[in-house]
Amino acid sequence: MLKLELICREWVQLLHLNQCERHCEIGGFIALNLFFEEDDEQTQVFSSLQLLGKECYDIDIALDDMLGSTFVDKVTQYLASTGEEAQGLAVIPSNPDQSKHLETARMRLYDTWIDFVNLRSEKYSENSRIPTQMDFGTAEEDAYRRDLTINSMFYNINTSSVEDLTGRGIDDLRSGKIVTPLAPRETFLDDPLRVLRAVRFGARFSFTLNEELKRAAASNDVKDALAAKISRERIGTEVDLMVSGNEPVKAIAYIYELQLFWVVFSLPHEHELTLPQECDRLCLAYMDAAWSLQQLIGSSSLTDEQRRLSLYAALFFPFRTITYKDNKGKKIPIVNYIFRNSLKRKASDAETVVSVHSAVARLLSLIPFLESNGDGELNEDGMGTELVDIPASSKLRVLTGFLLREVKDFWRVALLISVLAYPSPIGCSEDAMLKHNELDKRKEVFQAVENAILKLGLEKIWEVKPLVTGKDIMNILQLKCGGPLVKEWQQKLLAWQLANPAGTADECLEWMRQTHSKRIKME
């Protein structure tokens, strides 16, 4: 931190900007914001986290008489004169229509990401929350325009002291309160995304949302503004930070409590959808159960990415069978719509969660046999023709192997979601003791099935390459080109390979010749 302070002082002297003595907290030009800049997507921050005894690496610098992009140009010139090279230069433009009122410049300096943004003072027309005039402001004016009191403090690099310009930031940080500097309705209409930021910070730090703040957040005009003014990318980013955070269930519970669920996870209005009763509450209940089950299972079974997507899969589990038709009449899972349209998340997230949901139904039918080490007779209805010539003793391994080859690294996610519905789906009204006992039982099922899959040697089965190529199949069938018959035999031979994990390519081909010959004779 001392190194950064020295760098800041050098910039001030170099640019001859220390003649300005408007306000001590900006050090003649520069102030370090203590918390999150409003459009910052980083999860680690500067001094407010240090006040809470937490490590942080993200730094925001506020400027009192020029834009961040102008200052970054000067910093870049300075670095070049000292033999250093600026990295990761980017300017995020303002977009008042989407409630992003400030241009932000970003660069990487000495392995630290730094954002530069000007202090602001805004004027509004009587009937609009989009600023009609944006001026450079004082630190105090800027502090009151921020989202939360705990995000309105500055660190003075000249006096090495915290300056709490709203007079509430430190007290609210100490007492664990989420409060807006101005009236919450005014603050939220200024930038409706602040509602979700209040939710995220409240959940992350286990702080209490102010009652007036909650009433404003749940009001129709704020909900309408959130839906109309904020881009879906910004909403999706906030949600993803919540789901990836340390208290994801608490965050989504706040969204539910503030009646924001259908604003955030919007559905296509032009289609009539039949949803389960109390669907939003049920979504929260599944996510709560998945989060609790993750804690019981422990961190070693799932990676961070698998934990994140398992929470999404649980949250959207009540939607798993619901589809809508696109403009071409094709049925699309509603989960895909939520990821791609409501949250603007990457396509791979949607594909993974839809794949997990698809795997759950089949996995539910296999759990009793995997849990009991293969005891009992499998129901093969709807399982395809690839099992016809497979011995009964190998069918569990074959079916499980096919399933794992589809969901790949996310098979444990599919298993976790499956045990939430096994032997019966969870509800959203169980008392704490019943829920705890149920989760203990489901943890045992998870571990039993996981061990069975490992015992079958299927943990990385999707990485195993087929023993036989399509060309080999065409030679035996005496075909000149591929087609459905080749694809059918590829599945049959993969089933044989799963049933005979120690088998060779020659043995596989010989089995195909014999099986094909028998069928020709029977026909």
Short mmCIF file of C-alpha atoms in Angstrom, two decimals:
data_model
loop_
_atom_site.label_atom_id
_atom_site.label_comp_id
_atom_site.label_asym_id
_atom_site.label_seq_id
_atom_site.Cartn_x
_atom_site.Cartn_y
_atom_site.Cartn_z
CA MET A 1 0.00 0.00 0.00
CA LEU A 2 2.88 2.38 0.80
CA LYS A 3 4.25 1.80 -2.70
CA LEU A 4 0.94 2.91 -4.24
CA GLU A 5 0.81 6.02 -2.04
CA LEU A 6 4.31 6.98 -3.18
CA ILE A 7 3.30 6.42 -6.81
CA CYS A 8 0.23 8.62 -6.35
CA ARG A 9 2.36 11.40 -4.85
CA GLU A 10 4.77 11.16 -7.79
CA TRP A 11 1.87 11.56 -10.23
CA VAL A 12 0.61 14.62 -8.37
CA GLN A 13 4.03 16.27 -8.44
CA LEU A 14 4.76 15.23 -12.00
CA LEU A 15 1.52 16.68 -13.35
CA HIS A 16 1.79 19.88 -11.26
CA LEU A 17 -1.70 19.24 -9.94
CA ASN A 18 -0.92 19.62 -6.25
CA GLN A 19 -1.57 23.36 -6.46
CA CYS A 20 -5.25 22.65 -6.09
CA GLU A 21 -6.18 22.71 -2.39
CA ARG A 22 -9.92 22.46 -2.62
CA HIS A 23 -10.35 19.68 -0.13
CA CYS A 24 -7.89 17.72 1.97
CA GLU A 25 -9.41 14.32 1.26
CA ILE A 26 -8.38 14.40 -2.39
CA GLY A 27 -4.73 15.06 -1.60
CA GLY A 28 -4.61 18.05 -3.90
CA PHE A 29 -5.85 15.83 -6.71
CA ILE A 30 -6.15 12.18 -5.87
CA ALA A 31 -8.25 10.21 -3.41
CA LEU A 32 -8.47 6.46 -2.94
CA ASN A 33 -12.07 5.30 -2.65
CA LEU A 34 -12.50 2.96 0.28
CA PHE A 35 -15.04 0.58 -1.15
CA PHE A 36 -16.54 -0.43 -4.50
CA GLU A 37 -16.88 1.95 -7.42
CA GLU A 38 -20.43 1.68 -8.61
CA ASP A 39 -19.63 -0.06 -11.87
CA ASP A 40 -16.72 -2.14 -10.59
CA GLU A 41 -17.12 -5.86 -11.21
CA GLN A 42 -14.19 -6.91 -9.04
CA THR A 43 -14.94 -8.75 -5.82
CA GLN A 44 -11.86 -7.66 -3.86
CA VAL A 45 -11.51 -4.07 -2.70
CA PHE A 46 -9.41 -1.62 -0.73
CA SER A 47 -9.74 -0.09 2.71
CA SER A 48 -13.30 -0.90 3.84
CA LEU A 49 -12.38 -4.55 3.67
CA GLN A 50 -9.22 -3.75 5.59
CA LEU A 51 -11.37 -2.03 8.21
CA LEU A 52 -13.26 -5.32 8.40
CA GLY A 53 -9.97 -7.21 8.71
CA LYS A 54 -10.13 -8.66 5.18
CA GLU A 55 -7.55 -8.72 2.41
CA CYS A 56 -8.18 -6.72 -0.75
CA TYR A 57 -6.42 -5.88 -4.00
CA ASP A 58 -8.75 -3.67 -6.04
CA ILE A 59 -8.10 0.08 -5.87
CA ASP A 60 -10.24 2.98 -7.15
CA ILE A 61 -8.83 6.47 -7.54
CA ALA A 62 -11.16 9.47 -7.66
CA LEU A 63 -10.14 12.59 -9.62
CA ASP A 64 -11.49 16.08 -8.99
CA ASP A 65 -10.94 17.97 -12.26
CA MET A 66 -10.39 15.60 -15.17
CA LEU A 67 -11.78 12.37 -16.60
CA GLY A 68 -10.14 9.07 -15.83
CA SER A 69 -9.17 8.56 -19.49
CA THR A 70 -7.24 11.85 -19.53
CA PHE A 71 -5.42 10.97 -16.33
CA VAL A 72 -4.57 7.48 -17.57
CA ASP A 73 -2.98 9.02 -20.66
CA LYS A 74 -0.74 11.11 -18.41
CA VAL A 75 0.08 8.13 -16.20
CA THR A 76 1.00 6.13 -19.31
CA GLN A 77 3.34 8.93 -20.41
CA TYR A 78 4.92 8.97 -16.96
CA LEU A 79 5.41 5.21 -16.92
CA ALA A 80 7.06 5.35 -20.33
CA SER A 81 9.53 7.97 -19.02
CA THR A 82 10.52 5.58 -16.20
CA GLY A 83 10.85 2.53 -18.44
CA GLU A 84 7.58 0.93 -17.26
CA GLU A 85 4.78 -0.23 -19.54
CA ALA A 86 1.08 0.27 -18.81
CA GLN A 87 -1.00 -2.90 -19.10
CA GLY A 88 -4.67 -3.68 -19.60
CA LEU A 89 -5.66 -0.15 -20.59
CA ALA A 90 -9.41 0.21 -21.08
CA VAL A 91 -12.03 2.94 -20.98
CA ILE A 92 -15.62 2.02 -20.08
CA PRO A 93 -17.79 4.84 -21.47
CA SER A 94 -20.71 6.36 -19.65
CA ASN A 95 -24.22 5.32 -20.72
CA PRO A 96 -26.87 7.40 -18.91
CA ASP A 97 -29.72 5.51 -20.60
CA GLN A 98 -28.51 2.40 -18.76
CA SER A 99 -27.82 4.33 -15.51
CA LYS A 100 -24.06 4.25 -16.00
CA HIS A 101 -23.33 7.91 -15.47
CA LEU A 102 -19.54 7.89 -15.20
CA GLU A 103 -16.76 7.08 -17.60
CA THR A 104 -14.28 4.73 -15.96
CA ALA A 105 -10.67 4.19 -17.02
CA ARG A 106 -8.84 1.05 -15.95
CA MET A 107 -5.25 -0.11 -16.05
CA ARG A 108 -2.99 -2.71 -14.47
CA LEU A 109 -0.06 -1.23 -12.61
CA TYR A 110 2.52 -3.19 -10.60
CA ASP A 111 0.24 -6.26 -10.72
CA THR A 112 -2.68 -4.26 -9.29
CA TRP A 113 -5.89 -3.30 -11.12
CA ILE A 114 -6.67 0.38 -10.66
CA ASP A 115 -9.81 2.25 -11.75
CA PHE A 116 -9.80 6.02 -12.33
CA VAL A 117 -13.07 7.95 -12.20
CA ASN A 118 -13.91 11.59 -11.72
CA LEU A 119 -15.79 12.98 -8.73
CA ARG A 120 -19.24 14.04 -9.85
CA SER A 121 -21.96 16.55 -9.22
CA GLU A 122 -25.23 16.01 -11.10
CA LYS A 123 -28.34 17.99 -11.94
CA TYR A 124 -31.62 16.34 -12.91
CA SER A 125 -34.74 17.50 -14.69
CA GLU A 126 -37.96 17.36 -12.72
CA ASN A 127 -39.34 14.22 -14.41
CA SER A 128 -36.19 12.21 -15.13
CA ARG A 129 -33.43 10.49 -13.21
CA ILE A 130 -31.01 10.77 -16.15
CA PRO A 131 -28.69 13.68 -15.36
CA THR A 132 -29.19 16.78 -17.51
CA GLN A 133 -25.79 18.11 -16.50
CA MET A 134 -22.68 16.36 -15.21
CA ASP A 135 -20.02 18.51 -13.56
CA PHE A 136 -16.84 17.78 -11.67
CA GLY A 137 -17.79 17.81 -8.01
CA THR A 138 -16.29 17.81 -4.58
CA ALA A 139 -15.61 14.62 -2.72
CA GLU A 140 -18.56 15.37 -0.44
CA GLU A 141 -20.95 15.82 -3.37
CA ASP A 142 -19.66 12.60 -4.88
CA ALA A 143 -20.00 10.73 -1.58
CA TYR A 144 -23.71 11.54 -1.32
CA ARG A 145 -24.29 10.36 -4.89
CA ARG A 146 -22.93 6.89 -4.12
CA ASP A 147 -24.96 3.75 -3.58
CA LEU A 148 -24.23 2.99 0.09
CA THR A 149 -22.81 4.84 3.08
CA ILE A 150 -20.16 2.14 3.49
CA ASN A 151 -19.14 2.88 -0.11
CA SER A 152 -18.86 6.64 0.37
CA MET A 153 -15.60 6.97 2.27
CA PHE A 154 -12.19 8.10 1.03
CA TYR A 155 -8.63 7.47 2.12
CA ASN A 156 -6.55 10.64 2.20
CA ILE A 157 -3.06 9.88 0.90
CA ASN A 158 -1.70 13.11 2.39
CA THR A 159 -2.88 12.49 5.96
CA SER A 160 -3.11 8.68 5.80
CA SER A 161 -6.60 8.90 7.28
CA VAL A 162 -10.13 7.78 6.46
CA GLU A 163 -12.57 10.57 5.59
CA ASP A 164 -16.22 9.69 6.15
CA LEU A 165 -17.97 12.52 4.32
CA THR A 166 -21.55 11.36 4.90
CA GLY A 167 -20.85 10.96 8.62
CA ARG A 168 -22.38 7.47 8.57
CA GLY A 169 -20.02 5.18 6.70
CA ILE A 170 -17.84 4.03 9.57
CA ASP A 171 -20.76 3.67 11.98
CA ASP A 172 -22.77 1.64 9.46
CA LEU A 173 -19.71 -0.48 8.70
CA ARG A 174 -19.19 -1.08 12.41
CA SER A 175 -22.85 -1.88 13.14
CA GLY A 176 -23.38 -3.93 9.97
CA LYS A 177 -26.06 -1.85 8.24
CA ILE A 178 -26.82 -1.39 4.55
CA VAL A 179 -28.00 2.23 4.18
CA THR A 180 -28.05 4.71 1.29
CA PRO A 181 -26.48 8.19 1.74
CA LEU A 182 -29.61 9.91 0.39
CA ALA A 183 -33.22 8.73 0.55
CA PRO A 184 -33.23 5.15 -0.82
CA ARG A 185 -35.92 5.78 -3.42
CA GLU A 186 -33.93 8.69 -4.85
CA THR A 187 -30.71 6.66 -4.77
CA PHE A 188 -32.30 3.64 -6.47
CA LEU A 189 -34.04 5.66 -9.17
CA ASP A 190 -30.71 7.36 -9.87
CA ASP A 191 -29.27 3.91 -10.64
CA PRO A 192 -31.65 0.95 -10.05
CA LEU A 193 -28.75 -1.51 -10.13
CA ARG A 194 -27.94 -0.24 -6.64
CA VAL A 195 -30.81 -2.38 -5.37
CA LEU A 196 -28.92 -5.52 -6.36
CA ARG A 197 -25.65 -4.13 -5.05
CA ALA A 198 -27.32 -3.49 -1.68
CA VAL A 199 -28.55 -7.08 -1.72
CA ARG A 200 -25.12 -8.45 -2.66
CA PHE A 201 -23.22 -6.51 -0.01
CA GLY A 202 -25.86 -7.22 2.63
CA ALA A 203 -25.57 -10.95 1.95
CA ARG A 204 -21.80 -10.99 1.56
CA PHE A 205 -21.07 -9.26 4.86
CA SER A 206 -24.19 -10.53 6.70
CA PHE A 207 -25.26 -6.90 7.13
CA THR A 208 -28.85 -5.83 7.78
CA LEU A 209 -30.81 -4.04 5.08
CA ASN A 210 -32.34 -0.78 6.32
CA GLU A 211 -36.16 -1.00 6.55
CA GLU A 212 -36.73 2.15 4.48
CA LEU A 213 -34.28 0.75 1.91
CA LYS A 214 -36.29 -2.49 1.72
CA ARG A 215 -39.56 -0.63 1.20
CA ALA A 216 -38.04 1.44 -1.58
CA ALA A 217 -36.49 -1.62 -3.24
CA ALA A 218 -39.83 -3.43 -3.28
CA SER A 219 -41.77 -0.43 -4.66
CA ASN A 220 -43.25 -0.70 -8.14
CA ASP A 221 -41.48 2.36 -9.54
CA VAL A 222 -38.05 1.04 -8.49
CA LYS A 223 -38.85 -2.44 -9.85
CA ASP A 224 -40.03 -0.92 -13.13
CA ALA A 225 -36.87 1.19 -13.33
CA LEU A 226 -34.67 -1.86 -12.70
CA ALA A 227 -36.41 -3.75 -15.50
CA ALA A 228 -36.39 -0.83 -17.96
CA LYS A 229 -33.18 1.12 -17.33
CA ILE A 230 -30.54 -1.48 -16.44
CA SER A 231 -28.96 -3.70 -19.05
CA ARG A 232 -29.38 -7.41 -18.60
CA GLU A 233 -25.58 -7.81 -18.67
CA ARG A 234 -25.22 -5.64 -15.54
CA ILE A 235 -28.02 -7.52 -13.78
CA GLY A 236 -26.45 -10.85 -14.74
CA THR A 237 -23.06 -9.76 -13.45
CA GLU A 238 -24.52 -8.85 -10.05
CA VAL A 239 -26.41 -12.15 -9.83
CA ASP A 240 -23.30 -14.11 -10.78
CA LEU A 241 -21.31 -12.35 -8.06
CA MET A 242 -24.05 -13.30 -5.58
CA VAL A 243 -24.15 -16.95 -6.66
CA SER A 244 -20.33 -17.14 -6.59
CA GLY A 245 -20.14 -15.38 -3.22
CA ASN A 246 -19.97 -16.63 0.34
CA GLU A 247 -23.72 -16.24 1.07
CA PRO A 248 -25.57 -17.04 -2.19
CA VAL A 249 -28.76 -18.25 -0.54
CA LYS A 250 -29.06 -15.15 1.62
CA ALA A 251 -28.67 -12.98 -1.49
CA ILE A 252 -31.39 -14.80 -3.45
CA ALA A 253 -33.58 -14.80 -0.32
CA TYR A 254 -33.30 -11.00 -0.26
CA ILE A 255 -34.31 -10.89 -3.93
CA TYR A 256 -37.33 -13.06 -3.10
CA GLU A 257 -38.22 -11.03 -0.01
CA LEU A 258 -38.02 -7.74 -1.92
CA GLN A 259 -40.33 -9.15 -4.64
CA LEU A 260 -37.63 -8.80 -7.26
CA PHE A 261 -37.43 -12.45 -8.32
CA TRP A 262 -39.40 -12.11 -11.55
CA VAL A 263 -37.73 -8.79 -12.38
CA VAL A 264 -34.28 -10.37 -12.15
CA PHE A 265 -35.14 -13.80 -13.58
CA SER A 266 -37.56 -12.50 -16.19
CA LEU A 267 -39.50 -14.86 -18.45
CA PRO A 268 -40.68 -14.27 -22.04
CA HIS A 269 -43.89 -12.27 -21.76
CA GLU A 270 -45.18 -13.27 -25.18
CA HIS A 271 -45.55 -16.94 -24.16
CA GLU A 272 -47.99 -18.47 -21.73
CA LEU A 273 -46.05 -20.64 -19.31
CA THR A 274 -47.43 -23.03 -16.72
CA LEU A 275 -45.29 -22.64 -13.62
CA PRO A 276 -45.36 -24.70 -10.41
CA GLN A 277 -47.28 -23.14 -7.52
CA GLU A 278 -45.11 -20.70 -5.55
CA CYS A 279 -42.39 -21.29 -8.12
CA ASP A 280 -40.10 -18.50 -6.89
CA ARG A 281 -40.24 -19.82 -3.33
CA LEU A 282 -39.59 -23.35 -4.55
CA CYS A 283 -36.55 -22.16 -6.54
CA LEU A 284 -35.15 -20.61 -3.37
CA ALA A 285 -35.86 -23.80 -1.38
CA TYR A 286 -33.93 -25.95 -3.88
CA MET A 287 -30.99 -23.56 -3.87
CA ASP A 288 -30.99 -23.50 -0.07
CA ALA A 289 -30.97 -27.30 0.05
CA ALA A 290 -28.19 -27.54 -2.57
CA TRP A 291 -26.05 -25.04 -0.66
CA SER A 292 -26.58 -26.88 2.64
CA LEU A 293 -25.81 -30.21 0.99
CA GLN A 294 -22.61 -28.76 -0.46
CA GLN A 295 -21.51 -27.80 3.04
CA LEU A 296 -22.26 -31.31 4.35
CA ILE A 297 -20.43 -33.01 1.49
CA GLY A 298 -17.37 -30.79 1.84
CA SER A 299 -15.28 -28.77 -0.56
CA SER A 300 -13.21 -31.65 -1.95
CA SER A 301 -15.96 -33.14 -4.13
CA LEU A 302 -16.74 -30.06 -6.24
CA THR A 303 -14.61 -27.35 -7.86
CA ASP A 304 -15.60 -23.68 -7.53
CA GLU A 305 -17.10 -23.74 -11.02
CA GLN A 306 -19.05 -26.91 -10.26
CA ARG A 307 -20.35 -25.40 -7.02
CA ARG A 308 -21.45 -22.25 -8.85
CA LEU A 309 -23.31 -24.13 -11.58
CA SER A 310 -24.82 -26.59 -9.11
CA LEU A 311 -26.43 -23.62 -7.34
CA TYR A 312 -27.81 -22.35 -10.64
CA ALA A 313 -29.03 -25.86 -11.48
CA ALA A 314 -30.79 -26.07 -8.12
CA LEU A 315 -32.23 -22.55 -8.35
CA PHE A 316 -33.74 -23.28 -11.77
CA PHE A 317 -34.66 -26.92 -11.09
CA PRO A 318 -38.41 -26.16 -10.88
CA PHE A 319 -38.15 -24.86 -14.49
CA ARG A 320 -36.44 -28.01 -15.82
CA THR A 321 -39.42 -29.32 -17.86
CA ILE A 322 -40.76 -25.95 -19.03
CA THR A 323 -40.13 -24.90 -22.62
CA TYR A 324 -41.27 -22.19 -25.02
CA LYS A 325 -41.23 -21.96 -28.82
CA ASP A 326 -38.85 -19.59 -30.58
CA ASN A 327 -39.65 -17.75 -33.81
CA LYS A 328 -38.99 -20.92 -35.82
CA GLY A 329 -41.30 -23.02 -33.67
CA LYS A 330 -38.43 -24.85 -31.97
CA LYS A 331 -38.90 -25.78 -28.31
CA ILE A 332 -36.33 -24.06 -26.10
CA PRO A 333 -35.83 -24.80 -22.38
CA ILE A 334 -36.92 -21.79 -20.33
CA VAL A 335 -33.67 -22.19 -18.36
CA ASN A 336 -31.81 -21.37 -21.57
CA TYR A 337 -33.88 -18.18 -21.93
CA ILE A 338 -33.09 -17.07 -18.37
CA PHE A 339 -29.34 -17.54 -18.84
CA ARG A 340 -29.12 -16.08 -22.35
CA ASN A 341 -31.75 -13.33 -22.22
CA SER A 342 -32.55 -12.45 -18.60
CA LEU A 343 -28.98 -12.62 -17.28
CA LYS A 344 -26.93 -12.46 -20.50
CA ARG A 345 -24.58 -15.13 -19.21
CA LYS A 346 -22.33 -17.24 -21.42
CA ALA A 347 -23.90 -19.98 -23.53
CA SER A 348 -21.82 -22.70 -21.86
CA ASP A 349 -23.48 -21.98 -18.49
CA ALA A 350 -26.93 -22.47 -20.01
CA GLU A 351 -25.84 -25.63 -21.85
CA THR A 352 -24.30 -27.14 -18.72
CA VAL A 353 -27.34 -26.51 -16.51
CA VAL A 354 -29.77 -27.79 -19.17
CA SER A 355 -27.57 -30.88 -19.59
CA VAL A 356 -27.54 -31.44 -15.81
CA HIS A 357 -31.34 -31.16 -15.66
CA SER A 358 -31.65 -33.61 -18.56
CA ALA A 359 -29.37 -36.09 -16.80
CA VAL A 360 -31.29 -35.95 -13.52
CA ALA A 361 -34.31 -37.97 -14.69
CA ARG A 362 -32.10 -40.82 -15.94
CA LEU A 363 -29.83 -40.68 -12.91
CA LEU A 364 -32.83 -40.95 -10.58
CA SER A 365 -33.66 -44.32 -12.13
CA LEU A 366 -30.07 -45.53 -11.60
CA ILE A 367 -29.54 -44.30 -8.03
CA PRO A 368 -31.28 -47.28 -6.32
CA PHE A 369 -28.97 -49.74 -8.12
CA LEU A 370 -25.79 -47.69 -7.70
CA GLU A 371 -26.62 -47.15 -4.03
CA SER A 372 -27.12 -50.88 -3.48
CA ASN A 373 -24.10 -51.99 -5.56
CA GLY A 374 -26.16 -53.26 -8.49
CA ASP A 375 -28.74 -55.28 -6.58
CA GLY A 376 -32.10 -55.63 -8.32
CA GLU A 377 -33.20 -55.65 -11.94
CA LEU A 378 -32.83 -52.54 -14.09
CA ASN A 379 -35.82 -51.16 -15.93
CA GLU A 380 -34.53 -50.82 -19.49
CA ASP A 381 -37.58 -49.10 -20.95
CA GLY A 382 -36.54 -46.24 -23.18
CA MET A 383 -32.83 -46.98 -22.80
CA GLY A 384 -32.13 -47.70 -26.48
CA THR A 385 -31.08 -50.74 -28.51
CA GLU A 386 -27.40 -50.56 -27.56
CA LEU A 387 -28.07 -52.78 -24.51
CA VAL A 388 -29.65 -55.65 -26.45
CA ASP A 389 -26.51 -57.76 -26.68
CA ILE A 390 -24.96 -56.69 -23.35
CA PRO A 391 -24.88 -59.13 -20.38
CA ALA A 392 -27.21 -58.17 -17.52
CA SER A 393 -24.30 -57.93 -15.09
CA SER A 394 -22.73 -55.14 -17.17
CA LYS A 395 -25.79 -53.05 -17.94
CA LEU A 396 -25.51 -50.78 -14.89
CA ARG A 397 -21.96 -49.84 -15.83
CA VAL A 398 -22.98 -49.26 -19.45
CA LEU A 399 -25.96 -47.05 -18.64
CA THR A 400 -24.03 -45.07 -16.05
CA GLY A 401 -21.10 -44.70 -18.43
CA PHE A 402 -23.30 -43.32 -21.22
CA LEU A 403 -24.80 -40.82 -18.79
CA LEU A 404 -21.43 -39.63 -17.49
CA ARG A 405 -20.09 -39.26 -21.03
CA GLU A 406 -22.85 -36.70 -21.62
CA VAL A 407 -22.42 -34.54 -18.48
CA LYS A 408 -18.66 -35.14 -18.21
CA ASP A 409 -17.00 -33.19 -15.37
CA PHE A 410 -20.40 -32.10 -14.09
CA TRP A 411 -21.63 -35.58 -13.17
CA ARG A 412 -21.26 -34.80 -9.47
CA VAL A 413 -23.39 -31.70 -10.02
CA ALA A 414 -26.05 -33.86 -11.67
CA LEU A 415 -25.79 -36.29 -8.75
CA LEU A 416 -26.14 -33.52 -6.17
CA ILE A 417 -29.27 -32.16 -7.89
CA SER A 418 -30.64 -35.68 -8.28
CA VAL A 419 -30.41 -36.50 -4.58
CA LEU A 420 -32.45 -33.36 -3.85
CA ALA A 421 -35.27 -35.17 -5.65
CA TYR A 422 -34.51 -38.66 -4.33
CA PRO A 423 -36.41 -40.54 -3.06
CA SER A 424 -38.91 -37.63 -3.17
CA PRO A 425 -38.52 -33.95 -4.06
CA ILE A 426 -37.75 -31.49 -1.31
CA GLY A 427 -40.46 -29.08 -0.25
CA CYS A 428 -40.33 -25.47 0.88
CA SER A 429 -42.11 -25.85 4.22
CA GLU A 430 -40.03 -28.33 6.25
CA ASP A 431 -38.96 -27.23 9.70
CA ALA A 432 -35.25 -26.94 10.46
CA MET A 433 -34.89 -30.30 12.26
CA LEU A 434 -36.70 -32.24 9.54
CA LYS A 435 -34.64 -30.48 6.88
CA HIS A 436 -31.40 -31.31 8.70
CA ASN A 437 -32.31 -35.00 9.00
CA GLU A 438 -33.36 -35.16 5.36
CA LEU A 439 -30.13 -33.56 4.20
CA ASP A 440 -28.08 -36.04 6.25
CA LYS A 441 -29.86 -38.90 4.46
CA ARG A 442 -29.33 -37.31 1.07
CA LYS A 443 -25.65 -36.77 1.85
CA GLU A 444 -25.36 -40.52 2.51
CA VAL A 445 -27.03 -41.27 -0.83
CA PHE A 446 -24.67 -38.88 -2.63
CA GLN A 447 -21.60 -40.49 -1.11
CA ALA A 448 -22.85 -44.04 -1.75
CA VAL A 449 -23.54 -43.33 -5.44
CA GLU A 450 -20.28 -41.40 -5.84
CA ASN A 451 -18.34 -44.35 -4.39
CA ALA A 452 -20.18 -46.79 -6.65
CA ILE A 453 -19.27 -44.76 -9.75
CA LEU A 454 -15.64 -44.63 -8.66
CA LYS A 455 -15.69 -48.37 -7.98
CA LEU A 456 -17.01 -48.97 -11.50
CA GLY A 457 -14.03 -47.01 -12.83
CA LEU A 458 -16.19 -44.38 -14.53
CA GLU A 459 -14.87 -41.18 -12.96
CA LYS A 460 -13.27 -39.93 -16.21
CA ILE A 461 -15.04 -42.22 -18.67
CA TRP A 462 -15.70 -39.39 -21.17
CA GLU A 463 -11.95 -39.16 -21.76
CA VAL A 464 -11.79 -42.78 -22.95
CA LYS A 465 -11.62 -42.93 -26.75
CA PRO A 466 -13.65 -45.48 -28.76
CA LEU A 467 -11.69 -48.59 -29.67
CA VAL A 468 -13.25 -48.76 -33.14
CA THR A 469 -13.45 -46.04 -35.79
CA GLY A 470 -16.29 -45.31 -38.17
CA LYS A 471 -14.10 -46.55 -41.04
CA ASP A 472 -13.68 -49.92 -39.30
CA ILE A 473 -17.45 -50.20 -38.96
CA MET A 474 -18.01 -49.33 -42.64
CA ASN A 475 -15.52 -52.02 -43.72
CA ILE A 476 -17.30 -54.75 -41.76
CA LEU A 477 -20.74 -53.61 -42.95
CA GLN A 478 -19.34 -53.18 -46.49
CA LEU A 479 -20.61 -49.62 -46.72
CA LYS A 480 -19.19 -46.89 -48.96
CA CYS A 481 -20.44 -43.99 -46.85
CA GLY A 482 -21.63 -43.36 -43.32
CA GLY A 483 -25.18 -42.97 -42.11
CA PRO A 484 -27.63 -43.97 -39.38
CA LEU A 485 -26.46 -47.58 -39.42
CA VAL A 486 -22.86 -46.56 -38.68
CA LYS A 487 -24.03 -44.30 -35.86
CA GLU A 488 -26.13 -47.16 -34.42
CA TRP A 489 -23.11 -49.47 -34.40
CA GLN A 490 -20.91 -46.80 -32.85
CA GLN A 491 -23.29 -46.77 -29.89
CA LYS A 492 -23.40 -50.57 -29.72
CA LEU A 493 -19.62 -50.83 -29.79
CA LEU A 494 -19.29 -48.14 -27.14
CA ALA A 495 -21.70 -50.16 -24.99
CA TRP A 496 -19.53 -53.25 -25.53
CA GLN A 497 -16.44 -51.22 -24.58
CA LEU A 498 -18.13 -50.01 -21.39
CA ALA A 499 -19.15 -53.57 -20.57
CA ASN A 500 -15.61 -54.83 -21.26
CA PRO A 501 -13.25 -52.16 -19.92
CA ALA A 502 -10.21 -54.43 -20.46
CA GLY A 503 -11.21 -55.36 -24.02
CA THR A 504 -9.06 -54.66 -27.08
CA ALA A 505 -9.93 -53.20 -30.48
CA ASP A 506 -9.55 -56.64 -32.13
CA GLU A 507 -11.90 -58.24 -29.59
CA CYS A 508 -14.39 -55.44 -30.13
CA LEU A 509 -14.35 -55.88 -33.91
CA GLU A 510 -14.65 -59.66 -33.60
CA TRP A 511 -17.71 -59.21 -31.37
CA MET A 512 -19.20 -56.92 -34.01
CA ARG A 513 -18.59 -59.46 -36.78
CA GLN A 514 -20.23 -62.26 -34.81
CA THR A 515 -23.19 -60.11 -33.73
CA HIS A 516 -23.70 -58.75 -37.24
CA SER A 517 -23.49 -62.27 -38.72
CA LYS A 518 -26.09 -63.61 -36.27
CA ARG A 519 -28.50 -60.82 -37.17
CA ILE A 520 -28.13 -61.43 -40.89
CA LYS A 521 -28.93 -65.14 -40.38
CA MET A 522 -31.97 -64.28 -38.25
CA GLU A 523 -33.25 -61.91 -40.89
#
